[in-house]
JSON list of C-alpha atoms in Angstrom, two decimals:
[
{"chain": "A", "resi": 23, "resn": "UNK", "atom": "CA", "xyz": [101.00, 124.78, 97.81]},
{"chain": "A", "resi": 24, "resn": "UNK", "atom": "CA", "xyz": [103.66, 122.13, 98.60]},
{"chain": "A", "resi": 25, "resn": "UNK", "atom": "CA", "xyz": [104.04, 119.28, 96.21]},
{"chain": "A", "resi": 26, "resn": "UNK", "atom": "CA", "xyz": [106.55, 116.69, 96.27]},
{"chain": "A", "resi": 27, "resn": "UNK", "atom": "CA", "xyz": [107.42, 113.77, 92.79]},
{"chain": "A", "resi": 28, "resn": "UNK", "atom": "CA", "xyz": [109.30, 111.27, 93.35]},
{"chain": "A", "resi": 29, "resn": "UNK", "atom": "CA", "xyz": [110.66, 109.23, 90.72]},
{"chain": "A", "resi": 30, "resn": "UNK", "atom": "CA", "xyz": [113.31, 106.79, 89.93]},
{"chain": "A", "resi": 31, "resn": "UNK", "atom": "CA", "xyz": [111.33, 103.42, 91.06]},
{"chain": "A", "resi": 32, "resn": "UNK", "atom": "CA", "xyz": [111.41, 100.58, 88.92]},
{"chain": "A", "resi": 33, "resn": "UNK", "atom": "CA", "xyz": [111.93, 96.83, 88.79]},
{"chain": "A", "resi": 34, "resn": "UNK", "atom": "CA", "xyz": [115.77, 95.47, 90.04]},
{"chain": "A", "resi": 35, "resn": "UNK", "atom": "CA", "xyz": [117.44, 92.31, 90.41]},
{"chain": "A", "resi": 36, "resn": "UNK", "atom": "CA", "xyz": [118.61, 91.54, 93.92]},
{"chain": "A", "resi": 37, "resn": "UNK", "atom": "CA", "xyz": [122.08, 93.28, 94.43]},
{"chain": "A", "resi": 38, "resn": "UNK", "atom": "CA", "xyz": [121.09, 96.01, 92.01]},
{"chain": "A", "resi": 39, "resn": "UNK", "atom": "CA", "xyz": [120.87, 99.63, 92.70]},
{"chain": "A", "resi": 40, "resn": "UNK", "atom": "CA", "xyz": [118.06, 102.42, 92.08]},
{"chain": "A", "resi": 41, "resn": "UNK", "atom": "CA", "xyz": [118.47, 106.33, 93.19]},
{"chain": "A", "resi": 42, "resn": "UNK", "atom": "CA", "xyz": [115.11, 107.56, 93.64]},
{"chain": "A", "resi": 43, "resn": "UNK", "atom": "CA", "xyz": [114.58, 111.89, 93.46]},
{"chain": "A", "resi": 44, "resn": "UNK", "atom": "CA", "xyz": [111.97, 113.74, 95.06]},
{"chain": "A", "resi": 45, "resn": "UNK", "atom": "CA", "xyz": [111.74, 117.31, 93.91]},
{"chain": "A", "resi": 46, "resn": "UNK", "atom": "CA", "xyz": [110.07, 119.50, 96.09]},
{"chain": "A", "resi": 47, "resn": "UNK", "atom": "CA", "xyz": [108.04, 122.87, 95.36]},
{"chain": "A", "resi": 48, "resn": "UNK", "atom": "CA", "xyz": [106.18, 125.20, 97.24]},
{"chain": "A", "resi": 49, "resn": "UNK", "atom": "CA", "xyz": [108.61, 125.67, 100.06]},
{"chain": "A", "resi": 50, "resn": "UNK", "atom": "CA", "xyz": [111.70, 126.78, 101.32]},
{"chain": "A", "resi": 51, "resn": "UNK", "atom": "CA", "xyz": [113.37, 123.64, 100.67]},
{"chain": "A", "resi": 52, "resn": "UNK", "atom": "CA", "xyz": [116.83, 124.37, 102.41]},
{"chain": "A", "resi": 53, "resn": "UNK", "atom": "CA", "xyz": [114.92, 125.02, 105.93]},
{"chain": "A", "resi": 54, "resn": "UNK", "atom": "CA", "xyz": [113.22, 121.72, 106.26]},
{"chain": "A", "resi": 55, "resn": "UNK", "atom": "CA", "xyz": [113.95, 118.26, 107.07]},
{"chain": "A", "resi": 56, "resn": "UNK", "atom": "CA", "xyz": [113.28, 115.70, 104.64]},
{"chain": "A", "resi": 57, "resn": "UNK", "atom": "CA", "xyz": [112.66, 112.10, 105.14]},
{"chain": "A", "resi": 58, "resn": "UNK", "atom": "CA", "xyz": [112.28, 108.81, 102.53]},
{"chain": "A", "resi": 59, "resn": "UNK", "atom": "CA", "xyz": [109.43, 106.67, 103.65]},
{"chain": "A", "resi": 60, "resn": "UNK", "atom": "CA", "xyz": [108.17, 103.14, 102.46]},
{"chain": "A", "resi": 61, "resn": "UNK", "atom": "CA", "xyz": [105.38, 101.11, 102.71]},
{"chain": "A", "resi": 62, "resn": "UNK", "atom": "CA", "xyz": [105.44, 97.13, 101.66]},
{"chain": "A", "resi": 63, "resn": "UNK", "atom": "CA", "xyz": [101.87, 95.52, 100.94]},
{"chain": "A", "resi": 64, "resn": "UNK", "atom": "CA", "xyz": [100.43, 94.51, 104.34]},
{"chain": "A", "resi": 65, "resn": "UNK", "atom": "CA", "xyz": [102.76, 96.38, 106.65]},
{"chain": "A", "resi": 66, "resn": "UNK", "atom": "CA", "xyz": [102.69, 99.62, 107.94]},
{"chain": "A", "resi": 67, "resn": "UNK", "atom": "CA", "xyz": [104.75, 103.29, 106.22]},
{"chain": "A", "resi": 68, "resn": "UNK", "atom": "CA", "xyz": [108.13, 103.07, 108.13]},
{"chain": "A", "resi": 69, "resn": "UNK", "atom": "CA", "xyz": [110.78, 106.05, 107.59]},
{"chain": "A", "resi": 70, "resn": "UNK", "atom": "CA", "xyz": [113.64, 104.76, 105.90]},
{"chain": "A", "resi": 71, "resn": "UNK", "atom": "CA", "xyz": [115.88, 107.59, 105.80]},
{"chain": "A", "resi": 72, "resn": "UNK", "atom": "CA", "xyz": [115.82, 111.06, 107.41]},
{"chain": "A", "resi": 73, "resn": "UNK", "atom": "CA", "xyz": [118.17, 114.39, 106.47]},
{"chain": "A", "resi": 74, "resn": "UNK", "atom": "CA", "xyz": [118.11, 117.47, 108.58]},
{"chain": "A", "resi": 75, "resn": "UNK", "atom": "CA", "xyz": [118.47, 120.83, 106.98]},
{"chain": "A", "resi": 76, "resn": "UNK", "atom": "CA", "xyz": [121.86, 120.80, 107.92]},
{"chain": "A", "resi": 77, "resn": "UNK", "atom": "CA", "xyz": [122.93, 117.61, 106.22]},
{"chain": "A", "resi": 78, "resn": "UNK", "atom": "CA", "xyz": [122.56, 115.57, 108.97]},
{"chain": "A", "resi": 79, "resn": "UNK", "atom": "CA", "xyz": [121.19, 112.36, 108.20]},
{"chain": "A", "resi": 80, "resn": "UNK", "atom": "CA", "xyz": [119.35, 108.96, 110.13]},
{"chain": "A", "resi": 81, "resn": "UNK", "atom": "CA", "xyz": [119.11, 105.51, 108.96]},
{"chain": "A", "resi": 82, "resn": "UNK", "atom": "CA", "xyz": [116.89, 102.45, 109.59]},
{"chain": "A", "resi": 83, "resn": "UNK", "atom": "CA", "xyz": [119.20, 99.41, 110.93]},
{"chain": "A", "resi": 84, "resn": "UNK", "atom": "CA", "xyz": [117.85, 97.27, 108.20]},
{"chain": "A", "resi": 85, "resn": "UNK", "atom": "CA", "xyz": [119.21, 99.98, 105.16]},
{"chain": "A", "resi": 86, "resn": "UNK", "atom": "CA", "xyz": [122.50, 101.38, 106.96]},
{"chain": "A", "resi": 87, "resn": "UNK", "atom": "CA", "xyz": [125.36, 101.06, 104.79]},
{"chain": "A", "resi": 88, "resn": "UNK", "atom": "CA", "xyz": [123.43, 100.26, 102.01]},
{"chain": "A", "resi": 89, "resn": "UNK", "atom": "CA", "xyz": [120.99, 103.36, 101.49]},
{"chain": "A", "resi": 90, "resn": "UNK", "atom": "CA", "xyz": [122.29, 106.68, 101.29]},
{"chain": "A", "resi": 91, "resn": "UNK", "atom": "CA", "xyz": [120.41, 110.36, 101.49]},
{"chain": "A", "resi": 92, "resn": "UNK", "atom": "CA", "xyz": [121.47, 113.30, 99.98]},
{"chain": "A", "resi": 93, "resn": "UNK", "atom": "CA", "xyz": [119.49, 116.80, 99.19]},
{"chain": "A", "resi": 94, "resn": "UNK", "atom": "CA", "xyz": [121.05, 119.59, 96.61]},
{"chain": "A", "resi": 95, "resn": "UNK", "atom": "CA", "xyz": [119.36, 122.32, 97.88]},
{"chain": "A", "resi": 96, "resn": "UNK", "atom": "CA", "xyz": [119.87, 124.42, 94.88]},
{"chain": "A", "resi": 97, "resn": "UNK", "atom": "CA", "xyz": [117.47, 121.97, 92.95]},
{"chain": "A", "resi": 98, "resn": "UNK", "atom": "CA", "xyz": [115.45, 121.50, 95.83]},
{"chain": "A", "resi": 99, "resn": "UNK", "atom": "CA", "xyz": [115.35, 117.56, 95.35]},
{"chain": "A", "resi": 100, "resn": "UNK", "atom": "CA", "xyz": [116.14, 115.04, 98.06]},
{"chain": "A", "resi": 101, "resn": "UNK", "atom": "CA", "xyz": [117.68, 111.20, 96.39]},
{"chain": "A", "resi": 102, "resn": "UNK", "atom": "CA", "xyz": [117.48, 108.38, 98.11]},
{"chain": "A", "resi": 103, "resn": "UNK", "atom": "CA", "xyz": [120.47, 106.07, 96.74]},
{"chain": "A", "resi": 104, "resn": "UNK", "atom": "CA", "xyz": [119.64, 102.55, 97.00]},
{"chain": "A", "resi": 105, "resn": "UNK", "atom": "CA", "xyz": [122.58, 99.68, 96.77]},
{"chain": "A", "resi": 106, "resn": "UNK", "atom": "CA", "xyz": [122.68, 96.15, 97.47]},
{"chain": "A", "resi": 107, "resn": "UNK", "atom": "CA", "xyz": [119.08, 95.81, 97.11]},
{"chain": "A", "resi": 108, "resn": "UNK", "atom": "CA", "xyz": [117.42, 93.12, 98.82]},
{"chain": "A", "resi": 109, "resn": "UNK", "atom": "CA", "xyz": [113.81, 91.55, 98.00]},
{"chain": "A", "resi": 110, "resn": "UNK", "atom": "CA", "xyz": [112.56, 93.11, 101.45]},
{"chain": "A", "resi": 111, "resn": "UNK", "atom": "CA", "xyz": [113.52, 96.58, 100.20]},
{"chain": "A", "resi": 112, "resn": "UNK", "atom": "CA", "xyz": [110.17, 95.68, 97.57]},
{"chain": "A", "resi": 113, "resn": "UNK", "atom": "CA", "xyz": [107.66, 98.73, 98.86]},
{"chain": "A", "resi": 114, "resn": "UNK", "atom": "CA", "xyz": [105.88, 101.87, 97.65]},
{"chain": "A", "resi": 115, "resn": "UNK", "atom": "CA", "xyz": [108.76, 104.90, 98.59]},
{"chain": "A", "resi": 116, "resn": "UNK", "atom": "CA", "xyz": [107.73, 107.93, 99.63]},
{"chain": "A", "resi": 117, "resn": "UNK", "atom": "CA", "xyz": [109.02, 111.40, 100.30]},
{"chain": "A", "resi": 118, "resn": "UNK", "atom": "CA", "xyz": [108.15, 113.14, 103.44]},
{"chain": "A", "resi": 119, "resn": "UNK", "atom": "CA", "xyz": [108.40, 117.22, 104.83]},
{"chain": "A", "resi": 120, "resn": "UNK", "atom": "CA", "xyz": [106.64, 118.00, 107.97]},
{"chain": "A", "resi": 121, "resn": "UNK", "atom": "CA", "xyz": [105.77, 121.53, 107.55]},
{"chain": "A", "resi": 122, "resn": "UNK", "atom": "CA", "xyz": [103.97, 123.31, 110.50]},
{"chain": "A", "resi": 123, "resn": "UNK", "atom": "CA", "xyz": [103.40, 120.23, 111.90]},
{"chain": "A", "resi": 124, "resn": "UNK", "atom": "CA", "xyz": [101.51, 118.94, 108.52]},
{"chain": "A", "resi": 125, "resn": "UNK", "atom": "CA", "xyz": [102.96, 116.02, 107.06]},
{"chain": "A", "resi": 126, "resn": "UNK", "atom": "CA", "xyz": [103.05, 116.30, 103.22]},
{"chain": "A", "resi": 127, "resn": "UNK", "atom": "CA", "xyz": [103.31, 113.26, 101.03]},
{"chain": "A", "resi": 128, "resn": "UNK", "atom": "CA", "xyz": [104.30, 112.69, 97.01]},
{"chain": "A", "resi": 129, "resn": "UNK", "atom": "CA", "xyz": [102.18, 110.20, 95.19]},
{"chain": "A", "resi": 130, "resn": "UNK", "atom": "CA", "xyz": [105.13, 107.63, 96.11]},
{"chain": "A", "resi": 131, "resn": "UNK", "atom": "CA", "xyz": [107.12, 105.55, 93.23]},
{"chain": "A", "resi": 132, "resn": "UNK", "atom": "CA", "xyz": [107.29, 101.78, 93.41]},
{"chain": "A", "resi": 133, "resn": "UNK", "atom": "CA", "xyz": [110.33, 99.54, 93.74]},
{"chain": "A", "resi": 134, "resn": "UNK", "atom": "CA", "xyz": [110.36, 95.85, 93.44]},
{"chain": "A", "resi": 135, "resn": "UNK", "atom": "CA", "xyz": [113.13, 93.57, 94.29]},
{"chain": "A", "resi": 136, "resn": "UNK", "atom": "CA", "xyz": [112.88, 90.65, 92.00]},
{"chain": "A", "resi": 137, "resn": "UNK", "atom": "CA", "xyz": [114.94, 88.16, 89.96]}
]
């Protein structure tokens, strides 16, 4: 059974930084791709960040250079390292693994963007 938990969320001033950690069970973690979603009240879920199993890794224009995602595979977690936060980056994150073409979902942790 594949579960993903994310945590890390939490309330930031504009300019702050959060990581956020997914950690993954139920799979081979090293095999799969892993991706950071978000969803903002009103808007559709858009993938934020993406990492291959290889380490290769996709941005969003609106986060590049200011997001960065990284997996340890040995821990089988995925972070999502947030910087420079703006007030648009205020959404419900996700974590993402498409596994035999099923897309598998944690309960998503909350960040707000607020002074």
């Amino acid at each position: 059974q594949v579960q993903l938990v994310e945590s890390g969320g939490g309330l930031v001033q504009p300019g702050g930084s959060l990581r956020l950690s997914c950690a993954a069970s139920g799979i081979v973690f090293s095999i799969y791709a892993m991706g950071w979603y978000r969803q903002a009240p009103g808007k559709q879920r858009e993938l934020v960040a993406r990492i291959t199993s290889g380490g290769s890794t996709n941005y969003i224009d609106s986060v590049k250079g200011r997001f960065t995602i990284s997996r340890d595979n040995a821990e089988n977690t995925v972070y999502l390292q947030m910087n420079s936060l703006k007030r648009e980056d205020t959404a419900v994150y996700y974590c993402n693994v498409p596994v035999d073409l099923v897309n598998f979902w944690g309960q998503g942790t909350q960040v707000t963007v607020s002074s």
